[in-house]
Short mmCIF file of C-alpha atoms and ligand atoms in Angstrom, two decimals:
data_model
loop_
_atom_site.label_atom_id
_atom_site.label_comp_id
_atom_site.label_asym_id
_atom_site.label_seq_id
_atom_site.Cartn_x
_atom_site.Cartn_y
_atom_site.Cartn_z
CA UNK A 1 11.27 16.95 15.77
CA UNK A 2 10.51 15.89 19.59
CA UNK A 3 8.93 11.99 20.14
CA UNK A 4 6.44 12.12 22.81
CA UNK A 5 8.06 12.47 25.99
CA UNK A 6 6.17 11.24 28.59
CA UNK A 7 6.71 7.53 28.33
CA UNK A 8 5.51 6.04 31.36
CA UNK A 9 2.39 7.81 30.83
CA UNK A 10 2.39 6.13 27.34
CA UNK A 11 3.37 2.57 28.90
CA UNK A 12 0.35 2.91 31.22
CA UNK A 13 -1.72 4.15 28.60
CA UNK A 14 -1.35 1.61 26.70
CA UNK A 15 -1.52 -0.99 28.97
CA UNK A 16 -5.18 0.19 30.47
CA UNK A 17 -6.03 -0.28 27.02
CA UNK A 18 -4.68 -3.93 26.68
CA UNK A 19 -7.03 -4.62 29.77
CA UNK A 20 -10.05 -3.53 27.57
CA UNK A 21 -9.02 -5.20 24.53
CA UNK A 22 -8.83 -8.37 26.16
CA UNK A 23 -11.67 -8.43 27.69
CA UNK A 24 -13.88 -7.05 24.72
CA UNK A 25 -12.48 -10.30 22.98
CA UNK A 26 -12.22 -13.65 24.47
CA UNK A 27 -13.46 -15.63 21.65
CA UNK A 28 -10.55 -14.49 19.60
CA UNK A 29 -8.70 -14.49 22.19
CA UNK A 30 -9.26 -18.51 22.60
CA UNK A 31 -8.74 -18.45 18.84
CA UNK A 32 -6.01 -17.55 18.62
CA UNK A 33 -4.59 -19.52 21.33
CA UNK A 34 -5.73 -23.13 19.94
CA UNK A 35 -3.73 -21.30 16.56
CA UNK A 36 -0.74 -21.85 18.38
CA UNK A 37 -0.10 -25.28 17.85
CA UNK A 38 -0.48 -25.37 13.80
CA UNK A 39 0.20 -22.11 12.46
CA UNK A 40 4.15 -20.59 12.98
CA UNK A 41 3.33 -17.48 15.43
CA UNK A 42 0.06 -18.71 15.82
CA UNK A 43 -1.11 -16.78 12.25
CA UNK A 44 -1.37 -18.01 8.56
CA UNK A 45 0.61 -15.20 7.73
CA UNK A 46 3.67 -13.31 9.88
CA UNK A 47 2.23 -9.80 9.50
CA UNK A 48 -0.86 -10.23 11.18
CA UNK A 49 0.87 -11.23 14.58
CA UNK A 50 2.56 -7.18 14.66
CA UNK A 51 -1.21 -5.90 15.56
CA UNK A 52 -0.68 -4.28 19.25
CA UNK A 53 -1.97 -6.23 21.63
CA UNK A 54 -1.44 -9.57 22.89
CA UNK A 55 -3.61 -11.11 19.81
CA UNK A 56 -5.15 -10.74 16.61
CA UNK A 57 -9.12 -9.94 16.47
CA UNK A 58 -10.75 -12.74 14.17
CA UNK A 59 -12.85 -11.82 12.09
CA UNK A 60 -16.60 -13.43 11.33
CA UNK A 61 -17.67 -11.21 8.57
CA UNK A 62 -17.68 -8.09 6.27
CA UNK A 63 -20.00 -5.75 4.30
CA UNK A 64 -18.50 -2.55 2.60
CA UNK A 65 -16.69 -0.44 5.26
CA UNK A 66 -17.60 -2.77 8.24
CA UNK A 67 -17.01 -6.12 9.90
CA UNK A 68 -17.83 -8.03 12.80
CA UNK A 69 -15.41 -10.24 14.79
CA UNK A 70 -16.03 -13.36 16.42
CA UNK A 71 -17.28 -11.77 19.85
CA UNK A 72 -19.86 -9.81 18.03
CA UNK A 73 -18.16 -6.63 18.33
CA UNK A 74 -18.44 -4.54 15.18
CA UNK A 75 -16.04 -2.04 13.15
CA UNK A 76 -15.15 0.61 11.02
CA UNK A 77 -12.38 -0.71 8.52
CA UNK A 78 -10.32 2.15 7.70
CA UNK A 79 -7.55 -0.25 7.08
CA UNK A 80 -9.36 -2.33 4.35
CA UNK A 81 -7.13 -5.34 4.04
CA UNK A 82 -4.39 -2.18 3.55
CA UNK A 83 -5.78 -1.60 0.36
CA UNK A 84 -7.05 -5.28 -0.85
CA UNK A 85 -10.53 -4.21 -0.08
CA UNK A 86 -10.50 -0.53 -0.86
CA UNK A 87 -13.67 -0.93 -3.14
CA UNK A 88 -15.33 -1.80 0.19
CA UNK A 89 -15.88 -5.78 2.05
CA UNK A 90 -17.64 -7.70 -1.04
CA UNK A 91 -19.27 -5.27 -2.99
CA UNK A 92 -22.06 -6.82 -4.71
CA UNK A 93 -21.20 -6.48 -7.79
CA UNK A 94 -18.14 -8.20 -7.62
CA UNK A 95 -19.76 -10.95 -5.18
CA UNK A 96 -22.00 -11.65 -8.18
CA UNK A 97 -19.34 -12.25 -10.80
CA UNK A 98 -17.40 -14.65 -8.73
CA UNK A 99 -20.15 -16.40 -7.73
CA UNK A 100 -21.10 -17.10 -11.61
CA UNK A 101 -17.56 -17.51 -12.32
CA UNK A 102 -16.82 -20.35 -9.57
CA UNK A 103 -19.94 -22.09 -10.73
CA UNK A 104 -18.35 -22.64 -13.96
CA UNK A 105 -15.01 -23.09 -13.20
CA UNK A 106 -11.99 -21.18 -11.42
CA UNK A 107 -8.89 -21.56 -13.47
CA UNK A 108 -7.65 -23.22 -16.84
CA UNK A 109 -4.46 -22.41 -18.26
CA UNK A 110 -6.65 -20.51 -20.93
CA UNK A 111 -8.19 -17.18 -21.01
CA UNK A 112 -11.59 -15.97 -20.95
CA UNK A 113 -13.14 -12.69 -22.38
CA UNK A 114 -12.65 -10.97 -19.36
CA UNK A 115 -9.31 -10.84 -19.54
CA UNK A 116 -8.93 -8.40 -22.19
CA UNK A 117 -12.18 -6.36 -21.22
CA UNK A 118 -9.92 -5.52 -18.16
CA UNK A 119 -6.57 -4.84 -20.66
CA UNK A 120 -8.63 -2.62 -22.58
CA UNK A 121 -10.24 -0.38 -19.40
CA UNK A 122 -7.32 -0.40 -17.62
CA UNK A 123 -5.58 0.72 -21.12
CA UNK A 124 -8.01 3.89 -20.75
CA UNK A 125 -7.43 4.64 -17.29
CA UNK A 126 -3.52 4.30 -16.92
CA UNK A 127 -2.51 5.04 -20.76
CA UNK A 128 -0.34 2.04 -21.28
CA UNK A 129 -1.79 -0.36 -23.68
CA UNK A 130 -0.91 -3.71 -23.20
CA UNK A 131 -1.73 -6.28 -20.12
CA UNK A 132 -0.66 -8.97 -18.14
CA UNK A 133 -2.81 -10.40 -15.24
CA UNK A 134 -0.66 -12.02 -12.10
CA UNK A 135 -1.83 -12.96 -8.42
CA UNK A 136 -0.19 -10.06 -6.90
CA UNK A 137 1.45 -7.00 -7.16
CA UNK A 138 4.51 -8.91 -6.16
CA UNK A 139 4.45 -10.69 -8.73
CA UNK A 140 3.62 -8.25 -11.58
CA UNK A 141 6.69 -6.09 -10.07
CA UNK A 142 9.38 -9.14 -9.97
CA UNK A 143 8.13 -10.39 -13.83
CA UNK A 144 8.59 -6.36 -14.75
CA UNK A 145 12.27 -6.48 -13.18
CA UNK A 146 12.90 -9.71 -15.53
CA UNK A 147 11.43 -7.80 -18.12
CA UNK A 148 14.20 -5.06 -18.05
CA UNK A 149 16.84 -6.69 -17.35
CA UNK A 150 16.53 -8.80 -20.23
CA UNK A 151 15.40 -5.57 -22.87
CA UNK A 152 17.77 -3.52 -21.58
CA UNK A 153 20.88 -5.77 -21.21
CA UNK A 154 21.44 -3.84 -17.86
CA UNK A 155 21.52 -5.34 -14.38
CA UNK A 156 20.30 -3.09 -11.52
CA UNK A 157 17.50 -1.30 -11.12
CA UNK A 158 16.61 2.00 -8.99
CA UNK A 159 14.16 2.28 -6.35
CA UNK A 160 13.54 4.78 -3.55
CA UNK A 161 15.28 4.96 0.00
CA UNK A 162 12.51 3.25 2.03
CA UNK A 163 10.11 1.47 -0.60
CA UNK A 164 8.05 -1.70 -0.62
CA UNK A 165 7.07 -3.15 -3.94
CA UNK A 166 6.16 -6.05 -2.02
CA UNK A 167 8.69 -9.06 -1.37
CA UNK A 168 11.01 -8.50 -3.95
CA UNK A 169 14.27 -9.12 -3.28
CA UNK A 170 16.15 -6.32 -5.15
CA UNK A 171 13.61 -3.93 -3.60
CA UNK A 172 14.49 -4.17 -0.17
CA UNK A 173 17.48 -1.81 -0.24
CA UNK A 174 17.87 1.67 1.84
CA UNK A 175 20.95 4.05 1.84
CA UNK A 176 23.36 3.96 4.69
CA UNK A 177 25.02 7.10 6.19
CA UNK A 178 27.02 7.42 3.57
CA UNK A 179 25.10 7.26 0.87
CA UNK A 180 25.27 3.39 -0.16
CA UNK A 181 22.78 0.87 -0.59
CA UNK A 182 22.65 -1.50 1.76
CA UNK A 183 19.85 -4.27 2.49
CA UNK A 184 16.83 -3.30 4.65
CA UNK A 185 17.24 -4.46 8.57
CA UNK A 186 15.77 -7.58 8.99
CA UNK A 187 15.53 -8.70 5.36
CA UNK A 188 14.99 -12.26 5.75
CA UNK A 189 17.36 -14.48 4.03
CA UNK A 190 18.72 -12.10 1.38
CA UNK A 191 20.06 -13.94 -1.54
CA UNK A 192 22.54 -11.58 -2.57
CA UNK A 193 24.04 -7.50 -1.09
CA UNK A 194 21.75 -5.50 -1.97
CA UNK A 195 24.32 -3.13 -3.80
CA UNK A 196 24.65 -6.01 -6.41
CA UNK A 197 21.16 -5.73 -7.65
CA UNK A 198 19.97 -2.03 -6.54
CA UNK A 199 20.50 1.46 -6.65
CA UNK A 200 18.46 3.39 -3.79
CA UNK A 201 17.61 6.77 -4.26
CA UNK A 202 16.36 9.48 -2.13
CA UNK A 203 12.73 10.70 -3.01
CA UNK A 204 13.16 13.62 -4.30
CA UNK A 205 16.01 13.80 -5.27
CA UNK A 206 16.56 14.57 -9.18
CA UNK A 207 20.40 14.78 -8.78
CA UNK A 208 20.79 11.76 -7.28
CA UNK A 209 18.36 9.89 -10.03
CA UNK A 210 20.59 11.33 -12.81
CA UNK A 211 24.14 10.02 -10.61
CA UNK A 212 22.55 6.66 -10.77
CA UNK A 213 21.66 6.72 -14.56
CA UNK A 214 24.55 8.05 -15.82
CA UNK A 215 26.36 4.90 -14.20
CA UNK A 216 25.10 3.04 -17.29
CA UNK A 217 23.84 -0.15 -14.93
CA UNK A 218 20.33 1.24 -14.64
CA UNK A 219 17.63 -1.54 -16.48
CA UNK A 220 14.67 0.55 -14.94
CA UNK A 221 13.33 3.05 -12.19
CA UNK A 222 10.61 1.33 -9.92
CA UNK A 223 9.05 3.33 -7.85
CA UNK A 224 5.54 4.76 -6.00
CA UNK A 225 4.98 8.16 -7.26
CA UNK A 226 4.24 9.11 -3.80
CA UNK A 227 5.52 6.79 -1.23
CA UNK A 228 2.84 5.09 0.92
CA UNK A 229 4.49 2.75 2.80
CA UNK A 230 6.69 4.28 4.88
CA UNK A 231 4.09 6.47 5.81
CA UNK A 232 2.80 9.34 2.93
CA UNK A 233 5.44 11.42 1.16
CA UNK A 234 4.32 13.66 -1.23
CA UNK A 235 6.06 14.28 -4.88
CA UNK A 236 7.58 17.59 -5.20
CA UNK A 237 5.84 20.01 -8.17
CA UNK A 238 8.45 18.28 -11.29
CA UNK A 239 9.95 15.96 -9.45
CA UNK A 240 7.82 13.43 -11.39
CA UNK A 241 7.96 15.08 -14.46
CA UNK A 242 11.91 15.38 -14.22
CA UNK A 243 12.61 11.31 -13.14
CA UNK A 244 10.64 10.79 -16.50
CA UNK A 245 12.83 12.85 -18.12
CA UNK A 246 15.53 11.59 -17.29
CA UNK A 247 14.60 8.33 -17.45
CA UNK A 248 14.12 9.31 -21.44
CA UNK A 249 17.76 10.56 -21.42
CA UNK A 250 19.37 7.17 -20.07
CA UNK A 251 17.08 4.89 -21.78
CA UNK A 252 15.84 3.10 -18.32
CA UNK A 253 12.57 2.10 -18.14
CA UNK A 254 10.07 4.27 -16.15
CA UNK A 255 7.81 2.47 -14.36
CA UNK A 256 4.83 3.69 -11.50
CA UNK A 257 3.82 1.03 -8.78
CA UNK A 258 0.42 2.08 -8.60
CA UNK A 259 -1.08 0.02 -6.21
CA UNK A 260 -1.58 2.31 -3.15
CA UNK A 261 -1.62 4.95 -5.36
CA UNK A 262 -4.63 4.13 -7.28
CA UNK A 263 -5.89 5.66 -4.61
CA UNK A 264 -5.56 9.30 -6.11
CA UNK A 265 -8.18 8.51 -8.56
CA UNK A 266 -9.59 6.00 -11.50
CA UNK A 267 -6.28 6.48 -13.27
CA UNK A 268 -3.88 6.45 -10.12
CA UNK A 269 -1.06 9.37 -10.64
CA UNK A 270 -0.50 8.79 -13.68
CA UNK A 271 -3.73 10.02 -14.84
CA UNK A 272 -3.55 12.92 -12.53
CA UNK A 273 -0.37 13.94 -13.33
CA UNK A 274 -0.94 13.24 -16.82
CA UNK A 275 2.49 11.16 -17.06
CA UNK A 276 3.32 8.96 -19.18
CA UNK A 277 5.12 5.67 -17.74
CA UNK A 278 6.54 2.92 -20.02
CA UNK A 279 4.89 0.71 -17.27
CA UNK A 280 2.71 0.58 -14.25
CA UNK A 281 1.70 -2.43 -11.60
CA UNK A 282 -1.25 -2.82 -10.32
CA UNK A 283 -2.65 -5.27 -7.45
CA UNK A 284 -4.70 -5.64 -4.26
CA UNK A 285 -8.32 -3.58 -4.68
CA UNK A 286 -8.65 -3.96 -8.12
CA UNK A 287 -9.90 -7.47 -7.86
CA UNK A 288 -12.53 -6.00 -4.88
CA UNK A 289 -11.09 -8.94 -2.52
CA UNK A 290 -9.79 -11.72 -4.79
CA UNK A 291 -6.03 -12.56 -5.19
CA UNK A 292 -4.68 -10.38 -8.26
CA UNK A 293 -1.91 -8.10 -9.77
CA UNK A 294 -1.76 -6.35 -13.34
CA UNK A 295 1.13 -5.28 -15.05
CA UNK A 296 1.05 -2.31 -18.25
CA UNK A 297 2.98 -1.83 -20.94
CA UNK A 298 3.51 1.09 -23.43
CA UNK A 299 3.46 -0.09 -27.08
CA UNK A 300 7.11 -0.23 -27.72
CA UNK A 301 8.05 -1.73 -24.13
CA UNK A 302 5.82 -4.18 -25.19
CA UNK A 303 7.23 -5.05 -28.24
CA UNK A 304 11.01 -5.16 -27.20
CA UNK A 305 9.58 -7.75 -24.40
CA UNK A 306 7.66 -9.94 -27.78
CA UNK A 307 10.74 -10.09 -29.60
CA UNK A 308 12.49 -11.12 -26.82
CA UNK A 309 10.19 -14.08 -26.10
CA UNK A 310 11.10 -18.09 -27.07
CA UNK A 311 7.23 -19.79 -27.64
CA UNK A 312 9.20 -23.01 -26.88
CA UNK A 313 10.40 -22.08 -23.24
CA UNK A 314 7.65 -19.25 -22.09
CA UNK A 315 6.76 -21.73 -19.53
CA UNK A 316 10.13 -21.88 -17.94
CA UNK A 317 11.49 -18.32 -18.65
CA UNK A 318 10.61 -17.19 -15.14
CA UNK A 319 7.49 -15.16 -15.71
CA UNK A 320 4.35 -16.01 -15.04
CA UNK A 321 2.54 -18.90 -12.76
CA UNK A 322 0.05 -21.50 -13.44
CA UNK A 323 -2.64 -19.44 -11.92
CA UNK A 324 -2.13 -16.34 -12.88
CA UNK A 325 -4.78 -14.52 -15.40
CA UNK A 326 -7.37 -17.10 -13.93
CA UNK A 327 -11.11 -17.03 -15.11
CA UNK A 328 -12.44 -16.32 -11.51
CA UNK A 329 -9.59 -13.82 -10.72
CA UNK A 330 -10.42 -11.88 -14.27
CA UNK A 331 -14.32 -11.90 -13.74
CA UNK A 332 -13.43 -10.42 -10.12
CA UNK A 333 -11.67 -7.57 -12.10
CA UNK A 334 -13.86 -6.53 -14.51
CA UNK A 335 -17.08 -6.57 -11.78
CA UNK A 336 -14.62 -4.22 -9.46
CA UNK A 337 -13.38 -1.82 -12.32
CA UNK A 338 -16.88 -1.62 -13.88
CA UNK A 339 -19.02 -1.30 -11.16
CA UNK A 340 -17.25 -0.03 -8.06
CA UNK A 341 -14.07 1.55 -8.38
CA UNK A 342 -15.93 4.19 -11.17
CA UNK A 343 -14.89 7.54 -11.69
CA UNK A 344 -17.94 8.34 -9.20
CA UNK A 345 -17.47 6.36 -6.02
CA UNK A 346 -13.29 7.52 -6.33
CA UNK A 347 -14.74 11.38 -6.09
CA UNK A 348 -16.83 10.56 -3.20
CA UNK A 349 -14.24 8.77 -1.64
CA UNK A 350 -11.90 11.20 -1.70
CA UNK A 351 -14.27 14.20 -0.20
CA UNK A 352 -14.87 12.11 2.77
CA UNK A 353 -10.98 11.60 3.37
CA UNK A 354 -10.84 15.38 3.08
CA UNK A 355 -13.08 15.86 5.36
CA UNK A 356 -11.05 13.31 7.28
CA UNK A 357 -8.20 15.32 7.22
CA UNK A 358 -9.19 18.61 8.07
CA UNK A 359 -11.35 16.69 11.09
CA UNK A 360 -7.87 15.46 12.55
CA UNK A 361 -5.48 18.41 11.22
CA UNK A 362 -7.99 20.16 13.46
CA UNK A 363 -7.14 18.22 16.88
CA UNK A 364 -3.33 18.19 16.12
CA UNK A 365 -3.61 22.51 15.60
CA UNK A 366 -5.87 22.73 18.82
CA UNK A 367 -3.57 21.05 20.43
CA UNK A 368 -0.41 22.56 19.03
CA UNK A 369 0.97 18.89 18.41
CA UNK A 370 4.26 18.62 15.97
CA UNK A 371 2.04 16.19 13.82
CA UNK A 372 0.89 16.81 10.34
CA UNK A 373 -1.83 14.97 8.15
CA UNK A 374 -0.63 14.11 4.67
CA UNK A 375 -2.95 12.67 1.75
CA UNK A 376 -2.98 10.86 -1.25
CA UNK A 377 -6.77 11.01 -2.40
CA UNK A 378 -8.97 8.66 -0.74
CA UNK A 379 -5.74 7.23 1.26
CA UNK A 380 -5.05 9.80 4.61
CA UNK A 381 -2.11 9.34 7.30
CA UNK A 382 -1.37 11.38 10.51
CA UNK A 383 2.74 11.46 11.28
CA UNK A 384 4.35 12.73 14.29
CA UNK A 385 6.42 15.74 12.37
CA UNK A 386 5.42 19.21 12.18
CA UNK A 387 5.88 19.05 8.32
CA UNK A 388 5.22 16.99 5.25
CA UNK A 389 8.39 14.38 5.15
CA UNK A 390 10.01 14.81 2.09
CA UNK A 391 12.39 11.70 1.53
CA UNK A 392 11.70 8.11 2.96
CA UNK A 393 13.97 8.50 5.36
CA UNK A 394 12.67 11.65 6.82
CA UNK A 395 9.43 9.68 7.44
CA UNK A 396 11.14 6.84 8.76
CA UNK A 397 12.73 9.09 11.62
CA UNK A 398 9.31 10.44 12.92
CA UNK A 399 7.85 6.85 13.79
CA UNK A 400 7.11 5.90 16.85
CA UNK A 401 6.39 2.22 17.24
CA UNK A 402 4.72 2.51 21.09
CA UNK A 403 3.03 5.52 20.38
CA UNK A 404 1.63 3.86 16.75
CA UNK A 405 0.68 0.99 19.01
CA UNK A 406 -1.25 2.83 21.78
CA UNK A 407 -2.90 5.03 19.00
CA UNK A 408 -4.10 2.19 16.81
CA UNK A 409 -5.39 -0.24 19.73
CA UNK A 410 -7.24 3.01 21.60
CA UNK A 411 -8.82 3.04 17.80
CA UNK A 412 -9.51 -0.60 17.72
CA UNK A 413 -11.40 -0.18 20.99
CA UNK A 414 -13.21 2.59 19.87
CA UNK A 415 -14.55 0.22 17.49
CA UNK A 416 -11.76 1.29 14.59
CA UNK A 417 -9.26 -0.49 12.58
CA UNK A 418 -6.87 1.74 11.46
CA UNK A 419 -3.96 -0.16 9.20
CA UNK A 420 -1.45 -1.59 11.43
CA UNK A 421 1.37 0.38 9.41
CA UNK A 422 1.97 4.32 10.15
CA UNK A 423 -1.62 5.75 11.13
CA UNK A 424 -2.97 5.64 8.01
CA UNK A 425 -6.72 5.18 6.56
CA UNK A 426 -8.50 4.27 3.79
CA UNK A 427 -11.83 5.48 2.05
CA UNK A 428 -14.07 2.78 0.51
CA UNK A 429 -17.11 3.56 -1.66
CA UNK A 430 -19.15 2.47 1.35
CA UNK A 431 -17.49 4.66 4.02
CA UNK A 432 -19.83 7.29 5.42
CA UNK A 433 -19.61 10.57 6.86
CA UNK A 434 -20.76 8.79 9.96
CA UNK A 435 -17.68 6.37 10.13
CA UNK A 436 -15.43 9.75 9.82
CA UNK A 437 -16.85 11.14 12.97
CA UNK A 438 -16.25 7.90 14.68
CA UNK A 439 -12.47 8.39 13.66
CA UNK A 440 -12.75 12.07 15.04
CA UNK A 441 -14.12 10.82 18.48
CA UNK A 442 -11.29 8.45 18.59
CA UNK A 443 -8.43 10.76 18.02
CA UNK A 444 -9.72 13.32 20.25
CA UNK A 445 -10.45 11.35 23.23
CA UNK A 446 -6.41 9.66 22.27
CA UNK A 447 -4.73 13.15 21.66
CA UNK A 448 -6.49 14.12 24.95
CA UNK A 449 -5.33 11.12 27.09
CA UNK A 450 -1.63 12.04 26.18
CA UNK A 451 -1.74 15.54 26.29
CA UNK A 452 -4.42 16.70 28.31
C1 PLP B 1 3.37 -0.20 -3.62
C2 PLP B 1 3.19 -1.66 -3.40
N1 PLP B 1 3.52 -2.51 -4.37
C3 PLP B 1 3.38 -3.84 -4.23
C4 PLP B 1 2.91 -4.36 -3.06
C5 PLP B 1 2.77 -5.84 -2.92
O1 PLP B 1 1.44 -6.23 -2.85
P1 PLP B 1 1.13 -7.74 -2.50
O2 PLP B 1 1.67 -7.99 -1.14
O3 PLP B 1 -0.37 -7.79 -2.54
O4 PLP B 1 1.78 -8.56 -3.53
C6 PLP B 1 2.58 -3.53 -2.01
C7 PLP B 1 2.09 -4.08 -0.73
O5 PLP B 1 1.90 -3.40 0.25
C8 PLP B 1 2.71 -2.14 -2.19
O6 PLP B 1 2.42 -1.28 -1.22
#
C-alpha cells in the first residue's frame, strides 16, 4: 500500500480550496468566531471543530437529504448527522409525532403506549424480544456491559481491535505490537488500563476470539458485525456464524452493536445474516433526529437480568437515567420505524448506494488508483487500499488524514457533506439519483486534481 505521494501538490491543493471555503462562508465564518468566547473550541461539542477547514459551516435548516447553511449555500448530506438522520432531515412523519407529543408533554418518569409498540416492532425486526429505551447508543451499550458483568459473574469483556461503541470506557482498547490491549491514543482521562477491563480482538479472527474465551474472564463479546468506524470492514463468510458459536461454547454473551449497521436493512445484520444475538443496541436514526438508544434482549438474557434486579435500589443500580424511555423520545420512534425506515425506503436506499459505488469504483479503476469502495447497504466508503481491509487495524493503516481532509472539503465545496470520518456516505429515503451524480462530479473533478 503506497499513500499519495505528491504532498506539496496535496498541501496546495488543499489550501486553494480553503480560499474558496472561506469565502463561500462568511456568515459562519463570523459565527463561529463570536463562538469563541462561550463554547470550549468555539463548538458545543469537540467533534465538530475536526471538520477541515478553518471553521465549522452552521447550519440554518434541513429537509430529507438537504440543508442550507447560514450563507444560503445549499447541500447534499451524505453524512446525515453520521447516521442520526439516516431516515432523512425531519421526515414528516416523525415531525408530526413530536409535534403532538411536545404539546402534551415531553417526559415523566412513566411510560406511554409507544414504548412497547416500538419493543414489539423492533422484537420483529432484530429477533430479540425484550426492550429497553435509553438516550443513546452509549448508553444502551454501557447499561448492557453492567448487565453482564453482573449475570455472568465475569469481569472483562471483548471487543474488536479498533471499535467505537461510543464513549465507553472499556471500549476504547486496541492491541499493541505484541498482541496486548492497551488504551486507544488519546483516550481522555482513562479511569483504569485498559487490559483491566478489555480483551481486544482482531476482526476476524476466530482463533483469537476462542484464546480470549477460554481465559474464563469473558462477561460478553461487543462488537459491530462489520466495523464502520474505522472505516468499512467486511465480515468474513462464518466468521459471524463461528464468534456465535463460540460465544455458545464459553457462555459469554453475544451481543451486535447495530447502530451503523442498521444500515444493511430493516433488521440490521442480524436479520440478514439470520443470527441470532443474545443482545443488540440500537441508537442514532431510529428516533429520525431525536436523542435515543434501544437495547434487546433474548428471553433468557432477559430473565437472568430480572432475577438479578432489587425493586428497592433500581434507581441507584447504575442503569438507566431520568430521561431515558421519554414520551417524546418514544413517539419519535415509533413515527421513524413505522413510517420511514420501512422495509421499502431501506431497498431503495440501498440501490442508490450501489449505484454509488460502482459510480466511484469506476473513477478509482479508470484511474488505476490503489483505492477500493467497500459497502454495508445503504452506508458506502472509499479507502485508499487496493483491497477490502480485513482487521481494524488494516484499515487504520490506509488513512490518510490530509488527503481525507482535502477530499472531504473539495466535496463540501462542491456543495457535499461527506461524514467527517473515513470517506464515507450515507443513503436517506430522500436521497436521489440526482444527489449521486453530484457525488460523481465531485470525485472526478478531486481524483483528477491529484492525479491528472
Ligand atoms: C457502533 C456505534 N455504537 C455506538 C455509538 C454511540 O452513539 P452515540 O454517540 O449516539 O451514543 C456509535 C457512534 O458513532 C457507533 O458507531
Amino acid at each position: 500500500m503506497q499513500k499519495y505521494q505528491d504532498r506539496n501538490r496535496l498541501a496546495e491543493l488543499f489550501q486553494k480550496e480553503v480560499a474558496v471555503y472561506t469565502a463561500k462562508h462568511p456568515a459562519s465564518e463570523i459565527a463561529h468566531e463570536g463562538a469563541q468566547e462561550s463554547l470550549l473550541n468555539g463548538v458545543p461539542m469537540l467533534w465538530m471543530a475536526k471538520w477541515p477547514g478553518p471553521f465549522p459551516i452552521y447550519v440554518d435548516s434541513a429537509k430529507g437529504a438537504r440543508f442550507q447553511d447560514l450563507d444560503g449555500n445549499e447541500f447534499t448530506d451524505f453524512c446525515l448527522g453520521d447516521t442520526g438522520a439516516m431516515s432523512g432531515h425531519a421526515p414528516d412523519a416523525t415531525v408530526r409525532a413530536v409535534q403532538e407529543q411536545i404539546a402534551k408533554g415531553a417526559t415523566f418518569m412513566l411510560p406511554t403506549k409507544d414504548a412497547s409498540i416500538n419493543g414489539e416492532i423492533l422484537s420483529e425486526r432484530f429477533g430479540v424480544p425484550k426492550w429497553q429505551f435509553t438516550l443513546s447508543a452509549t448508553d444502551a451499550n454501557r447499561h448492557l456491559i453492567r448487565f453482564a458483568r453482573q449475570v455472568t459473574g465475569r469481569q472483562k469483556i471483548a471487543v474488536h481491535d479498533y471499535c467505537y461503541h461510543g464513549s465507553v470506557d472499556e471500549t476504547f482498547a486496541v492491541l499493541d505490537e505484541q498482541g496486548n490491549t492497551v488504551s486507544r491514543p488519546n483516550n481522555i482521562g482513562k479511569p483504569t488500563a485498559l487490559s483491566n477491563t478489555t480483551i481486544s480482538l482482531p476482526f476476524n479472527d476466530l482463533d483469537a476470539a476462542e484464546r480470549a474465551f477460554a481465559s474464563g474472564e469473558v462477561a460478553l463479546l461487543l462488537i459491530e458485525p462489520g466495523l464502520t468506524n474505522i472505516g468499512i470492514v467486511l465480515p468474513e463468510p462464518g466468521y459471524l456464524e463461528g464468534l456465535q458459536e463460540l460465544c455458545r461454547k464459553y457462555e459469554v454473551i453475544f451481543a451486535l452493536d447495530e447502530t451503523h449497521t442498521l444500515s444493511a436493512g430493516i433488521g440490521g445484520i442480524t436479520k440478514r445474516d439470520n443470527l441470532a444475538p443474545d443482545a443488540v443496541v440500537l441508537g442514532k436514526t431510529i428516533g429520525g433526529g431525536v436523542p435515543v438508544g434501544a437495547l434487546g434482549f433474548s428471553s433468557e438474557l432477559a430473565s437472568r437480568i430480572a432475577s438479578n434486579l432489587e425493586l428497592e435500589s433500581i434507581d441507584v443500580g447504575g442503569v438507566g437515567g431520568t430521561l431515558a424511555g421519554n414520551a417524546l423520545s418514544m413517539a419519535a420512534v415509533r413515527a421513524t420505524l413505522q413510517e420511514v425506515l420501512t422495509e421499502e425506503n431501506f431497498v431503495k436506499m440501498e440501490e442508490l448506494a450501489v449505484l454509488w459505488q460502482q459510480n466511484t469504483q469506476r473513477i478509482i479503476d479508470e484511474h488505476k488508483l490503489d483505492w477500493q469502495v467497500s459497502r454495508i447497504g445503504c452506508r458506502g466508503e472509499y479507502s485508499f487500499r487496493a483491497t477490502a481491509p480485513l482487521t481494524g487495524a488494516e484499515a487504520h493503516e490506509a488513512e490518510d488524514f490530509e488527503l481525507g481532509q482535502f477530499l472531504q472539503l473539495h466535496a463540501i465545496n462542491s456543495g457535499i457533506l461527506m461524514t467527517p470520518f473515513h470517506n464515507m456516505i450515507l443513503i436517506s429515503p430522500a436521497t436521489t439519483e440526482e444527489d449521486v451524480e453530484k457525488h460523481r462530479v465531485h470525485f472526478q473533478s478531486a481524483v483528477e486534481a491529484l492525479f491528472g
